[in-house]
């Protein structure tokens, strides 16, 4: 079976084509996985500009589609999958309308895919058997991206319980806003990680202290806007020449990154303990942060030696269509042909949640 998947929820246009065994879970063969990032276009706004993103998706999607078919050697497609939410409404519609046209013209079933779920499924790319899949549950899933920071309990395959989420900014958004303030460009996560890596506490003239919002609260919610404000105050209190200095930028980058890591690690470990998780699964663009992965992995090893840690390949942690294709495959395997999603009924839900 050949699955074609489309992703346009935010500022990355993605198309993927995979070949799978439609009867039982077996190794997925990736025939094409293309992504066109709009980072450069949105850089000057310091964030994603929805109407511009929509226009770029409209321009790029047909080009990527032709390219991916060529790369996959023009296979006969059996199933189409598209992200229907959560995301930016105008952007989601570009992908959904494109997918509906294709489904209608080719007479194919169309599957609606939840983007947050897909970030989990990105971890399953190399799974080869049902057993391998069953062995990872119950699991705690942490999604940290530019738009989301959520903790979800996955009791069993396909059974979710929502535990908590950010009450204001997402962790990635916090990286982006602080990065912008420091003049590090957009997105802020990667340069903050780079600057933080150069910071040496014992040699530094600067001590930056930022809060760890909600870290000790009993719930599984997060809040990052106070952290951003605290960073802004620290920055404003410094003399202009200090603000631009390499040393200060390194010190505040390291503290920002550590504050975010501390909160994420603390709440994830707490959830994994409470729900006796066999696995902690990660997803979302912020997962690309090496320090976060390193510290979370070390803490799991120390506090929960029987818990495994599963994080996707870095390339699959940010938005992509391959994870949409993988999710479609799993949905197909579990719900099968009952899933004859009528293209006419497929619609966008910008605030789609992961609850079952
Ligand atoms: P997504 O929303 O999943 O596409 O991920 C994009 C978000 O991930 C942006 O907010 C980035 O700043 C953030 N991000 C990407 N790489 C890193 C990194 N190495 N460290 C921290 N955040 C990152
Ligand atoms: Mg995402």
mmCIF file of C-alpha atoms and ligand atoms in Angstrom:
data_model
loop_
_atom_site.group_PDB
_atom_site.id
_atom_site.type_symbol
_atom_site.label_atom_id
_atom_site.label_comp_id
_atom_site.label_asym_id
_atom_site.label_seq_id
_atom_site.Cartn_x
_atom_site.Cartn_y
_atom_site.Cartn_z
ATOM 1 C CA UNK A 1 0.000 0.000 0.000
ATOM 2 C CA UNK A 2 1.224 3.485 -0.872
ATOM 3 C CA UNK A 3 0.320 6.421 1.387
ATOM 4 C CA UNK A 4 0.752 10.063 0.397
ATOM 5 C CA UNK A 5 0.725 12.575 3.272
ATOM 6 C CA UNK A 6 0.449 16.340 3.376
ATOM 7 C CA UNK A 7 1.425 18.736 6.182
ATOM 8 C CA UNK A 8 0.808 22.509 6.159
ATOM 9 C CA UNK A 9 -0.184 23.288 9.767
ATOM 10 C CA UNK A 10 2.328 26.039 10.403
ATOM 11 C CA UNK A 11 5.279 27.321 8.392
ATOM 12 C CA UNK A 12 6.640 24.088 6.907
ATOM 13 C CA UNK A 13 5.159 22.640 3.734
ATOM 14 C CA UNK A 14 5.633 18.875 3.708
ATOM 15 C CA UNK A 15 4.821 15.948 1.431
ATOM 16 C CA UNK A 16 5.771 12.342 2.076
ATOM 17 C CA UNK A 17 5.154 9.069 0.288
ATOM 18 C CA UNK A 18 5.608 5.744 2.062
ATOM 19 C CA UNK A 19 5.212 2.111 1.104
ATOM 20 C CA UNK A 20 3.775 -0.174 3.772
ATOM 21 C CA UNK A 21 2.422 -3.641 4.396
ATOM 22 C CA UNK A 22 -1.293 -2.936 4.824
ATOM 23 C CA UNK A 23 -2.001 -6.292 6.510
ATOM 24 C CA UNK A 24 0.336 -6.197 9.519
ATOM 25 C CA UNK A 25 2.790 -3.803 11.108
ATOM 26 C CA UNK A 26 6.069 -4.114 9.244
ATOM 27 C CA UNK A 27 8.992 -1.870 8.400
ATOM 28 C CA UNK A 28 7.966 1.329 6.634
ATOM 29 C CA UNK A 29 9.736 2.171 3.384
ATOM 30 C CA UNK A 30 10.103 5.923 2.844
ATOM 31 C CA UNK A 31 9.869 6.684 -0.876
ATOM 32 C CA UNK A 32 9.960 10.447 -0.493
ATOM 33 C CA UNK A 33 9.944 12.955 2.361
ATOM 34 C CA UNK A 34 10.146 16.569 1.249
ATOM 35 C CA UNK A 35 9.931 19.700 3.307
ATOM 36 C CA UNK A 36 10.029 23.326 2.351
ATOM 37 C CA UNK A 37 10.735 25.565 5.329
ATOM 38 C CA UNK A 38 9.604 29.176 5.402
ATOM 39 C CA UNK A 39 11.908 30.203 8.259
ATOM 40 C CA UNK A 40 13.739 32.785 6.151
ATOM 41 C CA UNK A 41 10.477 34.444 5.089
ATOM 42 C CA UNK A 42 9.148 34.820 8.632
ATOM 43 C CA UNK A 43 12.472 35.802 10.156
ATOM 44 C CA UNK A 44 11.885 39.524 9.857
ATOM 45 C CA UNK A 45 8.579 39.256 11.746
ATOM 46 C CA UNK A 46 10.149 37.235 14.558
ATOM 47 C CA UNK A 47 7.380 34.656 14.264
ATOM 48 C CA UNK A 48 5.052 33.016 11.768
ATOM 49 C CA UNK A 49 2.906 35.448 9.790
ATOM 50 C CA UNK A 50 -0.223 33.391 8.898
ATOM 51 C CA UNK A 51 -1.329 35.049 5.628
ATOM 52 C CA UNK A 52 2.204 34.923 4.293
ATOM 53 C CA UNK A 53 2.546 31.291 5.384
ATOM 54 C CA UNK A 54 -0.695 30.445 3.581
ATOM 55 C CA UNK A 55 0.566 32.028 0.362
ATOM 56 C CA UNK A 56 3.851 30.132 0.579
ATOM 57 C CA UNK A 57 2.027 26.825 1.135
ATOM 58 C CA UNK A 58 -0.134 27.528 -1.916
ATOM 59 C CA UNK A 59 2.955 28.201 -3.973
ATOM 60 C CA UNK A 60 5.059 25.313 -2.685
ATOM 61 C CA UNK A 61 2.593 22.469 -2.325
ATOM 62 C CA UNK A 62 2.063 21.693 -6.059
ATOM 63 C CA UNK A 63 5.822 21.920 -6.656
ATOM 64 C CA UNK A 64 6.625 19.548 -3.791
ATOM 65 C CA UNK A 65 3.870 17.189 -4.915
ATOM 66 C CA UNK A 66 5.355 16.829 -8.415
ATOM 67 C CA UNK A 67 8.854 16.489 -6.999
ATOM 68 C CA UNK A 68 7.864 13.812 -4.487
ATOM 69 C CA UNK A 69 6.011 11.748 -7.120
ATOM 70 C CA UNK A 70 9.102 11.868 -9.281
ATOM 71 C CA UNK A 71 11.363 10.909 -6.399
ATOM 72 C CA UNK A 72 9.070 7.994 -5.480
ATOM 73 C CA UNK A 73 9.031 6.932 -9.166
ATOM 74 C CA UNK A 74 5.384 7.833 -9.715
ATOM 75 C CA UNK A 75 3.791 5.089 -7.593
ATOM 76 C CA UNK A 76 0.101 4.236 -7.599
ATOM 77 C CA UNK A 77 -1.233 5.967 -4.495
ATOM 78 C CA UNK A 78 -3.788 4.064 -2.367
ATOM 79 C CA UNK A 79 -4.478 6.438 0.482
ATOM 80 C CA UNK A 80 -4.135 10.161 1.154
ATOM 81 C CA UNK A 81 -3.575 11.662 4.613
ATOM 82 C CA UNK A 82 -3.617 15.288 5.664
ATOM 83 C CA UNK A 83 -3.092 17.297 8.861
ATOM 84 C CA UNK A 84 -6.448 18.790 9.895
ATOM 85 C CA UNK A 85 -5.288 20.415 13.166
ATOM 86 C CA UNK A 86 -4.144 21.803 15.463
ATOM 87 C CA UNK A 87 -2.397 24.639 13.673
ATOM 88 C CA UNK A 88 -2.978 27.916 11.875
ATOM 89 C CA UNK A 89 -6.403 27.859 10.254
ATOM 90 C CA UNK A 90 -5.508 29.452 6.868
ATOM 91 C CA UNK A 91 -2.440 27.210 6.569
ATOM 92 C CA UNK A 92 -4.314 24.016 7.433
ATOM 93 C CA UNK A 93 -6.923 24.783 4.758
ATOM 94 C CA UNK A 94 -4.280 24.908 2.024
ATOM 95 C CA UNK A 95 -3.240 21.315 2.742
ATOM 96 C CA UNK A 96 -6.787 20.092 3.324
ATOM 97 C CA UNK A 97 -8.146 21.609 0.104
ATOM 98 C CA UNK A 98 -5.226 20.213 -1.870
ATOM 99 C CA UNK A 99 -5.787 16.757 -0.330
ATOM 100 C CA UNK A 100 -9.543 16.883 -0.990
ATOM 101 C CA UNK A 101 -8.973 17.741 -4.647
ATOM 102 C CA UNK A 102 -6.555 14.841 -4.967
ATOM 103 C CA UNK A 103 -8.883 12.407 -3.201
ATOM 104 C CA UNK A 104 -11.773 13.473 -5.393
ATOM 105 C CA UNK A 105 -9.829 13.344 -8.646
ATOM 106 C CA UNK A 106 -8.100 10.041 -7.894
ATOM 107 C CA UNK A 107 -11.131 8.469 -6.171
ATOM 108 C CA UNK A 108 -9.118 7.674 -3.038
ATOM 109 C CA UNK A 109 -9.888 7.589 0.697
ATOM 110 C CA UNK A 110 -8.692 10.603 2.658
ATOM 111 C CA UNK A 111 -7.634 10.354 6.314
ATOM 112 C CA UNK A 112 -7.755 13.307 8.731
ATOM 113 C CA UNK A 113 -4.645 13.397 10.899
ATOM 114 C CA UNK A 114 -4.107 15.085 14.282
ATOM 115 C CA UNK A 115 -0.737 16.843 14.182
ATOM 116 C CA UNK A 116 -0.018 16.334 17.903
ATOM 117 C CA UNK A 117 -0.659 12.604 17.611
ATOM 118 C CA UNK A 118 1.630 12.557 14.595
ATOM 119 C CA UNK A 119 4.508 13.911 16.689
ATOM 120 C CA UNK A 120 4.159 10.739 18.813
ATOM 121 C CA UNK A 121 4.037 8.479 15.763
ATOM 122 C CA UNK A 122 7.253 10.031 14.436
ATOM 123 C CA UNK A 123 8.892 7.820 17.075
ATOM 124 C CA UNK A 124 7.549 4.644 15.453
ATOM 125 C CA UNK A 125 9.210 5.007 12.061
ATOM 126 C CA UNK A 126 11.529 2.039 12.579
ATOM 127 C CA UNK A 127 9.088 -0.243 14.397
ATOM 128 C CA UNK A 128 8.796 -3.620 12.737
ATOM 129 C CA UNK A 129 6.224 -5.539 14.799
ATOM 130 C CA UNK A 130 3.102 -5.269 16.935
ATOM 131 C CA UNK A 131 5.048 -6.526 19.933
ATOM 132 C CA UNK A 132 7.570 -3.732 19.711
ATOM 133 C CA UNK A 133 4.692 -1.278 19.724
ATOM 134 C CA UNK A 134 2.813 -2.915 22.620
ATOM 135 C CA UNK A 135 5.969 -2.992 24.729
ATOM 136 C CA UNK A 136 6.203 0.775 25.047
ATOM 137 C CA UNK A 137 2.866 1.393 26.803
ATOM 138 C CA UNK A 138 1.794 2.786 29.215
ATOM 139 C CA UNK A 139 3.747 5.885 28.227
ATOM 140 C CA UNK A 140 4.042 9.542 29.075
ATOM 141 C CA UNK A 141 4.227 11.780 26.065
ATOM 142 C CA UNK A 142 5.809 15.224 26.235
ATOM 143 C CA UNK A 143 5.226 17.496 23.267
ATOM 144 C CA UNK A 144 7.237 20.717 23.203
ATOM 145 C CA UNK A 145 7.054 22.858 20.110
ATOM 146 C CA UNK A 146 6.581 26.428 18.924
ATOM 147 C CA UNK A 147 2.836 26.148 19.501
ATOM 148 C CA UNK A 148 2.412 23.475 22.188
ATOM 149 C CA UNK A 149 3.694 22.276 25.531
ATOM 150 C CA UNK A 150 1.605 19.335 26.699
ATOM 151 C CA UNK A 151 1.881 16.207 28.815
ATOM 152 C CA UNK A 152 -0.277 13.277 27.777
ATOM 153 C CA UNK A 153 -0.687 9.831 29.296
ATOM 154 C CA UNK A 154 -0.920 7.128 26.646
ATOM 155 C CA UNK A 155 -2.401 4.153 28.499
ATOM 156 C CA UNK A 156 -2.327 1.864 25.552
ATOM 157 C CA UNK A 157 -2.032 2.273 21.833
ATOM 158 C CA UNK A 158 -4.597 4.925 20.855
ATOM 159 C CA UNK A 159 -5.874 5.591 24.419
ATOM 160 C CA UNK A 160 -4.984 9.064 25.588
ATOM 161 C CA UNK A 161 -5.497 11.033 28.768
ATOM 162 C CA UNK A 162 -4.668 14.702 28.709
ATOM 163 C CA UNK A 163 -2.623 15.690 31.790
ATOM 164 C CA UNK A 164 -1.707 19.327 31.321
ATOM 165 C CA UNK A 165 -0.450 22.034 29.058
ATOM 166 C CA UNK A 166 0.921 25.545 29.023
ATOM 167 C CA UNK A 167 -1.415 28.227 30.269
ATOM 168 C CA UNK A 168 0.225 30.869 28.120
ATOM 169 C CA UNK A 169 3.317 30.652 25.884
ATOM 170 C CA UNK A 170 4.652 27.348 24.585
ATOM 171 C CA UNK A 171 8.260 26.474 25.474
ATOM 172 C CA UNK A 172 9.373 27.021 21.852
ATOM 173 C CA UNK A 173 7.640 30.378 21.790
ATOM 174 C CA UNK A 174 9.572 31.358 24.915
ATOM 175 C CA UNK A 175 12.859 30.392 23.212
ATOM 176 C CA UNK A 176 11.770 32.392 20.154
ATOM 177 C CA UNK A 177 10.771 35.531 22.066
ATOM 178 C CA UNK A 178 13.895 35.610 24.219
ATOM 179 C CA UNK A 179 16.038 34.863 21.157
ATOM 180 C CA UNK A 180 14.468 37.791 19.383
ATOM 181 C CA UNK A 181 15.079 40.094 22.344
ATOM 182 C CA UNK A 182 18.745 39.077 22.334
ATOM 183 C CA UNK A 183 19.025 39.769 18.605
ATOM 184 C CA UNK A 184 19.701 36.097 17.836
ATOM 185 C CA UNK A 185 17.114 35.866 15.033
ATOM 186 C CA UNK A 186 14.202 33.508 14.448
ATOM 187 C CA UNK A 187 13.679 30.775 15.474
ATOM 188 C CA UNK A 188 15.384 31.414 18.818
ATOM 189 C CA UNK A 189 15.826 27.835 20.059
ATOM 190 C CA UNK A 190 18.846 26.795 17.982
ATOM 191 C CA UNK A 191 20.946 29.978 18.582
ATOM 192 C CA UNK A 192 20.087 29.970 22.305
ATOM 193 C CA UNK A 193 21.276 26.356 22.466
ATOM 194 C CA UNK A 194 24.508 27.319 20.677
ATOM 195 C CA UNK A 195 25.165 30.322 22.931
ATOM 196 C CA UNK A 196 24.333 28.322 26.058
ATOM 197 C CA UNK A 197 26.844 25.645 25.054
ATOM 198 C CA UNK A 198 29.621 28.267 25.105
ATOM 199 C CA UNK A 199 28.735 29.471 28.608
ATOM 200 C CA UNK A 200 31.218 28.628 31.371
ATOM 201 C CA UNK A 201 29.710 29.487 34.757
ATOM 202 C CA UNK A 202 32.995 29.691 36.637
ATOM 203 C CA UNK A 203 34.614 32.111 34.173
ATOM 204 C CA UNK A 204 31.557 34.310 33.709
ATOM 205 C CA UNK A 205 31.213 37.832 35.112
ATOM 206 C CA UNK A 206 27.447 37.509 34.864
ATOM 207 C CA UNK A 207 24.971 35.701 36.998
ATOM 208 C CA UNK A 208 21.469 35.559 35.564
ATOM 209 C CA UNK A 209 18.683 34.134 37.724
ATOM 210 C CA UNK A 210 15.401 33.317 36.068
ATOM 211 C CA UNK A 211 12.301 31.706 37.627
ATOM 212 C CA UNK A 212 11.095 28.134 37.052
ATOM 213 C CA UNK A 213 7.366 28.891 36.744
ATOM 214 C CA UNK A 214 4.918 26.353 38.220
ATOM 215 C CA UNK A 215 7.703 23.830 38.725
ATOM 216 C CA UNK A 216 6.611 22.875 42.232
ATOM 217 C CA UNK A 217 2.893 22.922 41.652
ATOM 218 C CA UNK A 218 1.104 19.595 41.830
ATOM 219 C CA UNK A 219 -0.627 19.882 38.451
ATOM 220 C CA UNK A 220 0.835 19.124 35.024
ATOM 221 C CA UNK A 221 0.379 22.605 33.618
ATOM 222 C CA UNK A 222 3.145 24.915 32.486
ATOM 223 C CA UNK A 223 3.593 28.664 32.141
ATOM 224 C CA UNK A 224 6.395 30.336 30.252
ATOM 225 C CA UNK A 225 5.305 33.941 29.849
ATOM 226 C CA UNK A 226 6.656 34.912 33.301
ATOM 227 C CA UNK A 227 10.023 33.472 32.355
ATOM 228 C CA UNK A 228 10.061 35.581 29.219
ATOM 229 C CA UNK A 229 9.162 38.710 31.227
ATOM 230 C CA UNK A 230 11.844 37.972 33.830
ATOM 231 C CA UNK A 231 14.420 37.615 31.044
ATOM 232 C CA UNK A 232 13.259 40.934 29.612
ATOM 233 C CA UNK A 233 13.704 42.673 32.999
ATOM 234 C CA UNK A 234 17.175 41.244 33.430
ATOM 235 C CA UNK A 235 18.071 42.416 29.937
ATOM 236 C CA UNK A 236 16.672 45.931 30.452
ATOM 237 C CA UNK A 237 18.554 46.379 33.697
ATOM 238 C CA UNK A 238 21.907 45.799 31.972
ATOM 239 C CA UNK A 239 23.858 48.610 30.346
ATOM 240 C CA UNK A 240 23.487 48.721 26.526
ATOM 241 C CA UNK A 241 27.093 47.638 25.960
ATOM 242 C CA UNK A 242 26.656 44.670 28.323
ATOM 243 C CA UNK A 243 23.445 43.534 26.566
ATOM 244 C CA UNK A 244 25.365 43.124 23.340
ATOM 245 C CA UNK A 245 28.368 41.411 24.906
ATOM 246 C CA UNK A 246 29.048 37.789 24.042
ATOM 247 C CA UNK A 247 29.476 36.877 27.681
ATOM 248 C CA UNK A 248 26.111 38.247 28.769
ATOM 249 C CA UNK A 249 24.303 36.650 25.824
ATOM 250 C CA UNK A 250 25.862 33.319 26.711
ATOM 251 C CA UNK A 251 24.912 33.669 30.402
ATOM 252 C CA UNK A 252 21.252 34.576 29.769
ATOM 253 C CA UNK A 253 20.947 31.927 27.028
ATOM 254 C CA UNK A 254 22.249 29.235 29.380
ATOM 255 C CA UNK A 255 19.869 30.304 32.160
ATOM 256 C CA UNK A 256 16.875 30.496 29.805
ATOM 257 C CA UNK A 257 17.569 27.029 28.453
ATOM 258 C CA UNK A 258 18.143 25.592 31.930
ATOM 259 C CA UNK A 259 14.971 27.144 33.366
ATOM 260 C CA UNK A 260 12.896 25.593 30.564
ATOM 261 C CA UNK A 261 14.663 22.222 30.914
ATOM 262 C CA UNK A 262 14.206 22.159 34.709
ATOM 263 C CA UNK A 263 10.448 22.645 34.468
ATOM 264 C CA UNK A 264 9.975 20.173 31.601
ATOM 265 C CA UNK A 265 12.108 17.486 33.237
ATOM 266 C CA UNK A 266 10.510 17.876 36.690
ATOM 267 C CA UNK A 267 6.919 17.568 35.443
ATOM 268 C CA UNK A 268 7.672 14.784 32.964
ATOM 269 C CA UNK A 269 9.398 12.665 35.624
ATOM 270 C CA UNK A 270 6.547 13.321 38.072
ATOM 271 C CA UNK A 271 4.009 12.159 35.474
ATOM 272 C CA UNK A 272 6.082 9.106 34.549
ATOM 273 C CA UNK A 273 6.247 8.112 38.236
ATOM 274 C CA UNK A 274 2.580 8.701 38.946
ATOM 275 C CA UNK A 275 1.405 6.806 35.870
ATOM 276 C CA UNK A 276 4.067 4.087 36.115
ATOM 277 C CA UNK A 277 5.156 4.732 32.579
ATOM 278 C CA UNK A 278 7.197 2.127 30.737
ATOM 279 C CA UNK A 279 8.330 4.800 28.304
ATOM 280 C CA UNK A 280 8.722 8.552 28.064
ATOM 281 C CA UNK A 281 8.034 9.603 24.478
ATOM 282 C CA UNK A 282 9.140 12.978 23.139
ATOM 283 C CA UNK A 283 7.902 15.097 20.266
ATOM 284 C CA UNK A 284 8.014 18.622 18.854
ATOM 285 C CA UNK A 285 10.666 21.045 17.606
ATOM 286 C CA UNK A 286 12.135 21.855 21.045
ATOM 287 C CA UNK A 287 13.117 18.185 21.362
ATOM 288 C CA UNK A 288 15.923 19.064 18.939
ATOM 289 C CA UNK A 289 17.603 20.668 21.969
ATOM 290 C CA UNK A 290 20.482 18.343 22.870
ATOM 291 C CA UNK A 291 20.775 19.553 26.429
ATOM 292 C CA UNK A 292 17.080 18.848 27.076
ATOM 293 C CA UNK A 293 17.402 15.325 25.729
ATOM 294 C CA UNK A 294 20.616 14.698 27.639
ATOM 295 C CA UNK A 295 19.266 15.911 30.984
ATOM 296 C CA UNK A 296 15.912 14.162 30.623
ATOM 297 C CA UNK A 297 17.606 10.910 29.656
ATOM 298 C CA UNK A 298 20.004 11.141 32.619
ATOM 299 C CA UNK A 299 17.183 11.893 35.064
ATOM 300 C CA UNK A 300 15.086 8.966 33.796
ATOM 301 C CA UNK A 301 18.064 6.660 34.147
ATOM 302 C CA UNK A 302 18.667 7.827 37.714
ATOM 303 C CA UNK A 303 15.102 8.110 39.037
ATOM 304 C CA UNK A 304 13.258 5.581 36.881
ATOM 305 C CA UNK A 305 15.711 2.897 35.798
ATOM 306 C CA UNK A 306 12.921 0.711 34.415
ATOM 307 C CA UNK A 307 11.545 3.413 32.181
ATOM 308 C CA UNK A 308 12.692 3.704 28.578
ATOM 309 C CA UNK A 309 13.174 6.921 26.701
ATOM 310 C CA UNK A 310 12.049 7.345 23.110
ATOM 311 C CA UNK A 311 12.828 10.415 21.034
ATOM 312 C CA UNK A 312 12.537 10.779 17.270
ATOM 313 C CA UNK A 313 15.322 11.378 14.853
ATOM 314 C CA UNK A 314 16.095 15.132 15.027
ATOM 315 C CA UNK A 315 14.890 15.640 11.453
ATOM 316 C CA UNK A 316 11.525 14.172 12.468
ATOM 317 C CA UNK A 317 11.134 16.278 15.610
ATOM 318 C CA UNK A 318 10.123 19.445 13.756
ATOM 319 C CA UNK A 319 7.089 19.525 11.478
ATOM 320 C CA UNK A 320 7.186 17.104 8.548
ATOM 321 C CA UNK A 321 4.829 15.031 6.432
ATOM 322 C CA UNK A 322 6.508 11.698 7.132
ATOM 323 C CA UNK A 323 5.037 11.647 10.643
ATOM 324 C CA UNK A 324 1.614 12.290 9.088
ATOM 325 C CA UNK A 325 2.127 9.312 6.771
ATOM 326 C CA UNK A 326 3.229 7.070 9.668
ATOM 327 C CA UNK A 327 0.138 8.073 11.671
ATOM 328 C CA UNK A 328 -2.096 7.317 8.687
ATOM 329 C CA UNK A 329 -0.501 3.863 8.436
ATOM 330 C CA UNK A 330 -1.218 3.106 12.104
ATOM 331 C CA UNK A 331 -4.761 4.446 11.814
ATOM 332 C CA UNK A 332 -5.253 2.229 8.799
ATOM 333 C CA UNK A 333 -3.915 -0.846 10.616
ATOM 334 C CA UNK A 334 -6.111 -0.358 13.670
ATOM 335 C CA UNK A 335 -9.281 0.900 12.060
ATOM 336 C CA UNK A 336 -8.763 -0.559 8.613
ATOM 337 C CA UNK A 337 -11.112 -0.104 5.738
ATOM 338 C CA UNK A 338 -13.803 1.097 8.169
ATOM 339 C CA UNK A 339 -11.865 4.306 7.804
ATOM 340 C CA UNK A 340 -13.260 5.060 4.387
ATOM 341 C CA UNK A 341 -12.992 8.755 5.166
ATOM 342 C CA UNK A 342 -15.195 10.575 2.704
ATOM 343 C CA UNK A 343 -13.244 13.536 1.337
ATOM 344 C CA UNK A 344 -16.396 15.670 1.441
ATOM 345 C CA UNK A 345 -16.557 15.412 5.234
ATOM 346 C CA UNK A 346 -12.919 16.294 5.898
ATOM 347 C CA UNK A 347 -12.555 19.692 7.538
ATOM 348 C CA UNK A 348 -10.056 21.772 9.520
ATOM 349 C CA UNK A 349 -10.022 22.144 13.310
ATOM 350 C CA UNK A 350 -7.336 24.671 14.271
ATOM 351 C CA UNK A 351 -7.798 23.824 17.975
ATOM 352 C CA UNK A 352 -8.005 20.041 17.632
ATOM 353 C CA UNK A 353 -7.092 18.254 20.864
ATOM 354 C CA UNK A 354 -5.746 14.820 21.604
ATOM 355 C CA UNK A 355 -8.465 13.340 23.737
ATOM 356 C CA UNK A 356 -10.118 10.054 23.418
HETATM 357 P P1 LIG B 1 7.712 23.103 15.760
HETATM 358 O O1 LIG B 1 6.712 24.090 16.345
HETATM 359 O O2 LIG B 1 7.505 21.711 16.222
HETATM 360 O O3 LIG B 1 7.869 23.250 14.287
HETATM 361 O O4 LIG B 1 9.138 23.537 16.345
HETATM 362 C C1 LIG B 1 9.647 24.812 16.220
HETATM 363 C C2 LIG B 1 10.074 25.325 17.589
HETATM 364 O O5 LIG B 1 11.156 24.540 18.080
HETATM 365 C C3 LIG B 1 10.561 26.775 17.565
HETATM 366 O O6 LIG B 1 9.939 27.473 18.637
HETATM 367 C C4 LIG B 1 12.067 26.637 17.799
HETATM 368 O O7 LIG B 1 12.643 27.734 18.471
HETATM 369 C C5 LIG B 1 12.151 25.372 18.619
HETATM 370 N N1 LIG B 1 13.461 24.736 18.482
HETATM 371 C C6 LIG B 1 14.025 24.212 17.380
HETATM 372 N N2 LIG B 1 15.268 23.768 17.637
HETATM 373 C C7 LIG B 1 15.494 24.005 18.962
HETATM 374 C C8 LIG B 1 16.592 23.791 19.843
HETATM 375 N N3 LIG B 1 17.713 23.234 19.414
HETATM 376 N N4 LIG B 1 16.452 24.179 21.130
HETATM 377 C C9 LIG B 1 15.306 24.738 21.576
HETATM 378 N N5 LIG B 1 14.249 24.977 20.794
HETATM 379 C C10 LIG B 1 14.332 24.619 19.503
HETATM 380 MG MG1 LIG B 2 4.593 20.633 15.272
#
